[in-house]
Amino acid sequence: MKYLKKLLIVLIITIIATGIVIAIFFGKRDIPLDDLKAKYAGAPSQFILIQGMDVHFRDEGNPNDSLPLVLLHGTSSSLHTYDEWTKALTPSRRVIRMDLPAFGLTGPHPTRDYSMERYADFVHDFLNALEVEKCILGGNSLGGNITWNFALKYPERAKKLILIDASGYPIKAESVPIAFTLANTPVANKLLTFITPRFMAEASVLNVYSDKAKVTDELVDRYFELTLRRGNRQGLVDRMTMAVDSEAHLRIPTIEQPTLLLWGGEDYLVPIASAYKFQEELPNDTLVILPNLGHVPMEEDPVTSLEPVLAFIK
């Protein structure tokens, strides 16, 4: 009995010591917002108050464009994911993008509600604030999910849709970034809010790229540092554990807007089976598969991925 008691004490001490070591080496404090703004909110970044949040956005290009392109990023990303597309588009088009609630410089929503309905309402309020009556709405992954949900709730506002590796169908991922897995795992997701090593961000970005050589230190730093914006780590956990409307996808066949389906052929997070499901159920769609690209084609190969977009929005 005494031996077992000593063994238990040693085990507890070992666990505590391991926890302390992990916290010392991998625990990360939030990066002050002003520091992040100095690095990631240079011109033409702006901020606007929406639903109690100081929302980071960029509104660029032709101010006379009556049908601007509004682009939504994916989970744990930011408006910067569309940097190269925007450079190519703005000589002739107006391009608007923002950091969605829980991510980027916008930070967490005060209600901690990250349902698709709440996100659709957020985009609606954002467009109202910018006095954008109608637009072409596009989104990647989570942003694509928000896009088609927005089209269902506010069909008169989005004239065309661009779904880039969009989530929404109950199709199991073939490979999931480690940060997403931890954020959705009880106990582990509590630790994730303060123990967030950089290698986890790097592994997660590598997971969604087909060509790993394109994952640069600068790219990983951006994802990693914006995750350390105050409230974003908890926001990720809240988003990943949010209850899902399991029947929302049943309404996809009622979407009437012309829709471009843009998919990385090597996407294992939202597999190509989802692309074919959208194609099967949407009445007015165009499907373009991009071989040898992963889950974020607009970031991995902006030139190739933009070509079908230019044809679609002409």
GROMACS .gro file of C-alpha atoms in nm:
model
  314
    1MET     CA    1   0.000   0.000   0.000
    2LYS     CA    2   0.281   0.241   0.091
    3TYR     CA    3   0.450   0.156  -0.240
    4LEU     CA    4   0.135   0.239  -0.435
    5LYS     CA    5   0.096   0.564  -0.243
    6LYS     CA    6   0.454   0.665  -0.323
    7LEU     CA    7   0.402   0.569  -0.686
    8LEU     CA    8   0.088   0.782  -0.703
    9ILE     CA    9   0.271   1.079  -0.552
   10VAL     CA   10   0.556   1.041  -0.802
   11LEU     CA   11   0.306   1.019  -1.087
   12ILE     CA   12   0.123   1.334  -0.974
   13ILE     CA   13   0.451   1.524  -0.934
   14THR     CA   14   0.561   1.409  -1.281
   15ILE     CA   15   0.235   1.525  -1.438
   16ILE     CA   16   0.256   1.863  -1.263
   17ALA     CA   17   0.621   1.906  -1.360
   18THR     CA   18   0.546   1.812  -1.721
   19GLY     CA   19   0.261   2.062  -1.726
   20ILE     CA   20   0.489   2.335  -1.592
   21VAL     CA   21   0.758   2.259  -1.850
   22ILE     CA   22   0.501   2.264  -2.133
   23ALA     CA   23   0.357   2.593  -2.006
   24ILE     CA   24   0.703   2.749  -1.982
   25PHE     CA   25   0.818   2.646  -2.329
   26PHE     CA   26   0.491   2.651  -2.525
   27GLY     CA   27   0.263   2.883  -2.333
   28LYS     CA   28   0.203   3.200  -2.531
   29ARG     CA   29   0.069   3.532  -2.416
   30ASP     CA   30  -0.164   3.735  -2.635
   31ILE     CA   31   0.013   3.978  -2.866
   32PRO     CA   32  -0.101   4.337  -2.795
   33LEU     CA   33  -0.353   4.452  -3.054
   34ASP     CA   34  -0.158   4.769  -3.130
   35ASP     CA   35   0.147   4.560  -3.220
   36LEU     CA   36  -0.059   4.342  -3.452
   37LYS     CA   37  -0.218   4.645  -3.614
   38ALA     CA   38   0.123   4.797  -3.677
   39LYS     CA   39   0.226   4.484  -3.866
   40TYR     CA   40  -0.097   4.371  -4.033
   41ALA     CA   41  -0.322   4.676  -4.065
   42GLY     CA   42  -0.125   4.910  -4.284
   43ALA     CA   43  -0.293   5.103  -4.565
   44PRO     CA   44  -0.553   5.044  -4.699
   45SER     CA   45  -0.685   4.879  -4.380
   46GLN     CA   46  -0.979   5.042  -4.204
   47PHE     CA   47  -1.190   4.962  -3.897
   48ILE     CA   48  -1.566   4.993  -3.852
   49LEU     CA   49  -1.794   4.917  -3.557
   50ILE     CA   50  -2.026   4.622  -3.634
   51GLN     CA   51  -2.222   4.427  -3.370
   52GLY     CA   52  -1.997   4.558  -3.092
   53MET     CA   53  -1.671   4.470  -3.273
   54ASP     CA   54  -1.410   4.696  -3.428
   55VAL     CA   55  -1.403   4.509  -3.759
   56HIS     CA   56  -1.086   4.512  -3.968
   57PHE     CA   57  -1.158   4.546  -4.340
   58ARG     CA   58  -1.021   4.665  -4.672
   59ASP     CA   59  -1.225   4.830  -4.947
   60GLU     CA   60  -1.012   4.872  -5.259
   61GLY     CA   61  -1.028   4.927  -5.632
   62ASN     CA   62  -1.275   5.094  -5.865
   63PRO     CA   63  -1.524   5.301  -5.658
   64ASN     CA   64  -1.762   5.311  -5.956
   65ASP     CA   65  -1.798   4.933  -5.966
   66SER     CA   66  -2.170   4.883  -5.900
   67LEU     CA   67  -2.129   4.514  -5.817
   68PRO     CA   68  -1.827   4.478  -5.585
   69LEU     CA   69  -1.664   4.148  -5.506
   70VAL     CA   70  -1.689   4.065  -5.133
   71LEU     CA   71  -1.453   3.790  -5.015
   72LEU     CA   72  -1.475   3.587  -4.692
   73HIS     CA   73  -1.182   3.388  -4.552
   74GLY     CA   74  -1.179   3.052  -4.374
   75THR     CA   75  -1.127   2.933  -4.017
   76SER     CA   76  -0.818   3.078  -3.842
   77SER     CA   77  -0.736   3.285  -4.150
   78SER     CA   78  -0.776   3.656  -4.227
   79LEU     CA   79  -0.847   3.896  -4.511
   80HIS     CA   80  -0.481   3.866  -4.612
   81THR     CA   81  -0.552   3.528  -4.772
   82TYR     CA   82  -0.688   3.722  -5.073
   83ASP     CA   83  -0.396   3.966  -5.106
   84GLU     CA   84  -0.278   3.843  -5.447
   85TRP     CA   85  -0.628   3.814  -5.594
   86THR     CA   86  -0.700   4.169  -5.481
   87LYS     CA   87  -0.387   4.306  -5.648
   88ALA     CA   88  -0.496   4.153  -5.978
   89LEU     CA   89  -0.861   4.255  -5.950
   90THR     CA   90  -0.852   4.612  -5.823
   91PRO     CA   91  -0.738   4.785  -6.143
   92SER     CA   92  -1.092   4.730  -6.274
   93ARG     CA   93  -1.304   4.594  -5.987
   94ARG     CA   94  -1.397   4.697  -5.636
   95VAL     CA   95  -1.289   4.431  -5.384
   96ILE     CA   96  -1.404   4.425  -5.021
   97ARG     CA   97  -1.280   4.184  -4.756
   98MET     CA   98  -1.283   4.170  -4.378
   99ASP     CA   99  -1.156   3.968  -4.083
  100LEU     CA  100  -1.452   3.760  -3.970
  101PRO     CA  101  -1.550   3.749  -3.601
  102ALA     CA  102  -1.316   3.524  -3.395
  103PHE     CA  103  -1.028   3.574  -3.638
  104GLY     CA  104  -0.770   3.822  -3.757
  105LEU     CA  105  -0.769   4.170  -3.606
  106THR     CA  106  -1.147   4.175  -3.561
  107GLY     CA  107  -1.132   3.933  -3.270
  108PRO     CA  108  -1.411   3.755  -3.084
  109HIS     CA  109  -1.781   3.827  -3.107
  110PRO     CA  110  -1.917   3.961  -2.776
  111THR     CA  111  -2.192   3.696  -2.780
  112ARG     CA  112  -1.950   3.408  -2.861
  113ASP     CA  113  -2.211   3.294  -3.113
  114TYR     CA  114  -2.045   3.165  -3.429
  115SER     CA  115  -2.342   2.996  -3.590
  116MET     CA  116  -2.393   3.033  -3.964
  117GLU     CA  117  -2.703   3.244  -3.897
  118ARG     CA  118  -2.501   3.485  -3.681
  119TYR     CA  119  -2.225   3.504  -3.942
  120ALA     CA  120  -2.480   3.569  -4.220
  121ASP     CA  121  -2.631   3.851  -4.015
  122PHE     CA  122  -2.284   3.991  -3.953
  123VAL     CA  123  -2.210   4.005  -4.329
  124HIS     CA  124  -2.552   4.167  -4.384
  125ASP     CA  125  -2.482   4.436  -4.123
  126PHE     CA  126  -2.134   4.490  -4.263
  127LEU     CA  127  -2.266   4.547  -4.616
  128ASN     CA  128  -2.528   4.785  -4.481
  129ALA     CA  129  -2.261   4.985  -4.299
  130LEU     CA  130  -2.064   5.019  -4.624
  131GLU     CA  131  -2.386   5.095  -4.815
  132VAL     CA  132  -2.334   4.800  -5.050
  133GLU     CA  133  -2.676   4.703  -5.183
  134LYS     CA  134  -2.570   4.414  -5.406
  135CYS     CA  135  -2.248   4.222  -5.455
  136ILE     CA  136  -2.076   3.912  -5.582
  137LEU     CA  137  -2.010   3.714  -5.265
  138GLY     CA  138  -1.731   3.460  -5.240
  139GLY     CA  139  -1.579   3.257  -4.959
  140ASN     CA  140  -1.326   2.987  -4.882
  141SER     CA  141  -1.401   2.696  -4.647
  142LEU     CA  142  -1.591   2.852  -4.352
  143GLY     CA  143  -1.626   3.165  -4.566
  144GLY     CA  144  -1.789   2.954  -4.838
  145ASN     CA  145  -2.028   2.807  -4.582
  146ILE     CA  146  -2.123   3.158  -4.474
  147THR     CA  147  -2.162   3.257  -4.841
  148TRP     CA  148  -2.426   2.999  -4.927
  149ASN     CA  149  -2.605   3.050  -4.596
  150PHE     CA  150  -2.611   3.424  -4.664
  151ALA     CA  151  -2.758   3.357  -5.009
  152LEU     CA  152  -3.037   3.155  -4.849
  153LYS     CA  153  -3.120   3.422  -4.593
  154TYR     CA  154  -3.062   3.735  -4.803
  155PRO     CA  155  -3.102   3.620  -5.165
  156GLU     CA  156  -3.157   3.971  -5.297
  157ARG     CA  157  -2.813   4.095  -5.182
  158ALA     CA  158  -2.581   3.844  -5.353
  159LYS     CA  159  -2.614   3.837  -5.733
  160LYS     CA  160  -2.346   3.569  -5.786
  161LEU     CA  161  -2.165   3.327  -5.554
  162ILE     CA  162  -1.811   3.192  -5.552
  163LEU     CA  163  -1.764   2.885  -5.332
  164ILE     CA  164  -1.396   2.801  -5.283
  165ASP     CA  165  -1.355   2.461  -5.116
  166ALA     CA  166  -1.668   2.551  -4.919
  167SER     CA  167  -1.778   2.353  -4.616
  168GLY     CA  168  -2.137   2.264  -4.531
  169TYR     CA  169  -2.208   1.909  -4.637
  170PRO     CA  170  -2.174   1.631  -4.376
  171ILE     CA  171  -1.880   1.473  -4.561
  172LYS     CA  172  -1.594   1.354  -4.341
  173ALA     CA  173  -1.254   1.517  -4.385
  174GLU     CA  174  -0.967   1.295  -4.493
  175SER     CA  175  -0.710   1.506  -4.306
  176VAL     CA  176  -0.769   1.774  -4.040
  177PRO     CA  177  -0.519   2.038  -3.918
  178ILE     CA  178  -0.398   1.959  -3.566
  179ALA     CA  179  -0.520   2.295  -3.430
  180PHE     CA  180  -0.874   2.218  -3.550
  181THR     CA  181  -0.863   1.873  -3.388
  182LEU     CA  182  -0.744   2.011  -3.054
  183ALA     CA  183  -0.999   2.293  -3.063
  184ASN     CA  184  -1.274   2.034  -3.094
  185THR     CA  185  -1.139   1.804  -2.818
  186PRO     CA  186  -1.257   1.847  -2.457
  187VAL     CA  187  -0.983   1.938  -2.207
  188ALA     CA  188  -0.727   1.977  -2.486
  189ASN     CA  189  -0.921   2.279  -2.616
  190LYS     CA  190  -0.886   2.444  -2.275
  191LEU     CA  191  -0.509   2.411  -2.296
  192LEU     CA  192  -0.513   2.543  -2.654
  193THR     CA  193  -0.628   2.884  -2.532
  194PHE     CA  194  -0.290   2.946  -2.369
  195ILE     CA  195  -0.054   2.672  -2.493
  196THR     CA  196  -0.016   2.740  -2.864
  197PRO     CA  197   0.327   2.651  -3.006
  198ARG     CA  198   0.425   2.795  -3.342
  199PHE     CA  199   0.492   2.447  -3.484
  200MET     CA  200   0.121   2.374  -3.442
  201ALA     CA  201   0.034   2.668  -3.666
  202GLU     CA  202   0.297   2.555  -3.917
  203ALA     CA  203   0.163   2.199  -3.920
  204SER     CA  204  -0.191   2.327  -3.971
  205VAL     CA  205  -0.092   2.544  -4.268
  206LEU     CA  206   0.110   2.262  -4.422
  207ASN     CA  207  -0.198   2.042  -4.391
  208VAL     CA  208  -0.405   2.260  -4.625
  209TYR     CA  209  -0.135   2.316  -4.890
  210SER     CA  210  -0.057   2.065  -5.163
  211ASP     CA  211   0.285   2.214  -5.243
  212LYS     CA  212   0.451   2.229  -4.899
  213ALA     CA  213   0.741   2.431  -5.041
  214LYS     CA  214   0.507   2.730  -5.073
  215VAL     CA  215   0.452   2.746  -4.697
  216THR     CA  216   0.699   3.020  -4.601
  217ASP     CA  217   0.805   3.143  -4.257
  218GLU     CA  218   0.630   3.472  -4.329
  219LEU     CA  219   0.304   3.291  -4.406
  220VAL     CA  220   0.322   3.079  -4.090
  221ASP     CA  221   0.407   3.386  -3.880
  222ARG     CA  222   0.095   3.562  -4.007
  223TYR     CA  223  -0.135   3.276  -3.918
  224PHE     CA  224   0.039   3.220  -3.584
  225GLU     CA  225   0.058   3.582  -3.471
  226LEU     CA  226  -0.303   3.665  -3.563
  227THR     CA  227  -0.412   3.360  -3.363
  228LEU     CA  228  -0.252   3.530  -3.061
  229ARG     CA  229  -0.480   3.832  -3.091
  230ARG     CA  230  -0.666   3.856  -2.760
  231GLY     CA  231  -0.975   3.633  -2.764
  232ASN     CA  232  -0.901   3.454  -3.091
  233ARG     CA  233  -0.789   3.127  -2.935
  234GLN     CA  234  -1.108   3.103  -2.732
  235GLY     CA  235  -1.297   3.215  -3.041
  236LEU     CA  236  -1.154   2.921  -3.236
  237VAL     CA  237  -1.262   2.679  -2.963
  238ASP     CA  238  -1.609   2.836  -2.951
  239ARG     CA  239  -1.639   2.814  -3.329
  240MET     CA  240  -1.524   2.451  -3.350
  241THR     CA  241  -1.757   2.339  -3.070
  242MET     CA  242  -2.058   2.536  -3.195
  243ALA     CA  243  -2.368   2.324  -3.258
  244VAL     CA  244  -2.423   2.266  -3.630
  245ASP     CA  245  -2.757   2.287  -3.810
  246SER     CA  246  -2.754   1.935  -3.953
  247GLU     CA  247  -3.032   2.014  -4.200
  248ALA     CA  248  -2.910   2.345  -4.344
  249HIS     CA  249  -2.751   2.177  -4.648
  250LEU     CA  250  -3.091   2.040  -4.747
  251ARG     CA  251  -3.182   2.391  -4.864
  252ILE     CA  252  -2.885   2.427  -5.099
  253PRO     CA  253  -3.092   2.317  -5.405
  254THR     CA  254  -3.311   2.628  -5.356
  255ILE     CA  255  -3.017   2.864  -5.423
  256GLU     CA  256  -3.078   3.028  -5.761
  257GLN     CA  257  -2.779   3.258  -5.802
  258PRO     CA  258  -2.516   3.167  -6.063
  259THR     CA  259  -2.243   2.993  -5.863
  260LEU     CA  260  -1.877   2.920  -5.935
  261LEU     CA  261  -1.748   2.612  -5.752
  262LEU     CA  262  -1.369   2.641  -5.726
  263TRP     CA  263  -1.195   2.340  -5.573
  264GLY     CA  264  -0.841   2.228  -5.505
  265GLY     CA  265  -0.798   1.878  -5.644
  266GLU     CA  266  -0.576   1.790  -5.346
  267ASP     CA  267  -0.809   1.923  -5.075
  268TYR     CA  268  -0.833   1.667  -4.795
  269LEU     CA  269  -1.001   1.894  -4.538
  270VAL     CA  270  -1.313   1.953  -4.748
  271PRO     CA  271  -1.273   1.669  -4.999
  272ILE     CA  272  -1.365   1.695  -5.363
  273ALA     CA  273  -1.676   1.486  -5.290
  274SER     CA  274  -1.825   1.806  -5.147
  275ALA     CA  275  -1.762   1.986  -5.478
  276TYR     CA  276  -1.952   1.718  -5.666
  277LYS     CA  277  -2.234   1.734  -5.414
  278PHE     CA  278  -2.268   2.110  -5.466
  279GLN     CA  279  -2.258   2.054  -5.841
  280GLU     CA  280  -2.531   1.792  -5.816
  281GLU     CA  281  -2.766   2.005  -5.609
  282LEU     CA  282  -2.712   2.362  -5.725
  283PRO     CA  283  -2.934   2.444  -6.025
  284ASN     CA  284  -2.703   2.705  -6.178
  285ASP     CA  285  -2.337   2.624  -6.119
  286THR     CA  286  -1.997   2.595  -6.284
  287LEU     CA  287  -1.744   2.355  -6.132
  288VAL     CA  288  -1.370   2.410  -6.180
  289ILE     CA  289  -1.127   2.160  -6.027
  290LEU     CA  290  -0.772   2.290  -5.979
  291PRO     CA  291  -0.530   1.996  -5.998
  292ASN     CA  292  -0.237   1.983  -5.756
  293LEU     CA  293  -0.380   2.251  -5.527
  294GLY     CA  294  -0.504   2.214  -5.172
  295HIS     CA  295  -0.769   2.372  -4.953
  296VAL     CA  296  -0.668   2.738  -5.008
  297PRO     CA  297  -0.607   2.765  -5.386
  298MET     CA  298  -0.635   3.146  -5.391
  299GLU     CA  299  -0.334   3.155  -5.157
  300GLU     CA  300  -0.134   2.859  -5.288
  301ASP     CA  301  -0.158   2.955  -5.656
  302PRO     CA  302  -0.335   3.291  -5.697
  303VAL     CA  303  -0.267   3.321  -6.071
  304THR     CA  304  -0.415   2.986  -6.174
  305SER     CA  305  -0.704   3.001  -5.928
  306LEU     CA  306  -0.807   3.352  -6.036
  307GLU     CA  307  -0.851   3.267  -6.405
  308PRO     CA  308  -1.194   3.098  -6.368
  309VAL     CA  309  -1.303   3.377  -6.134
  310LEU     CA  310  -1.228   3.643  -6.395
  311ALA     CA  311  -1.428   3.451  -6.654
  312PHE     CA  312  -1.717   3.409  -6.412
  313ILE     CA  313  -1.749   3.771  -6.296
  314LYS     CA  314  -1.712   3.935  -6.638
   0.00000   0.00000   0.00000
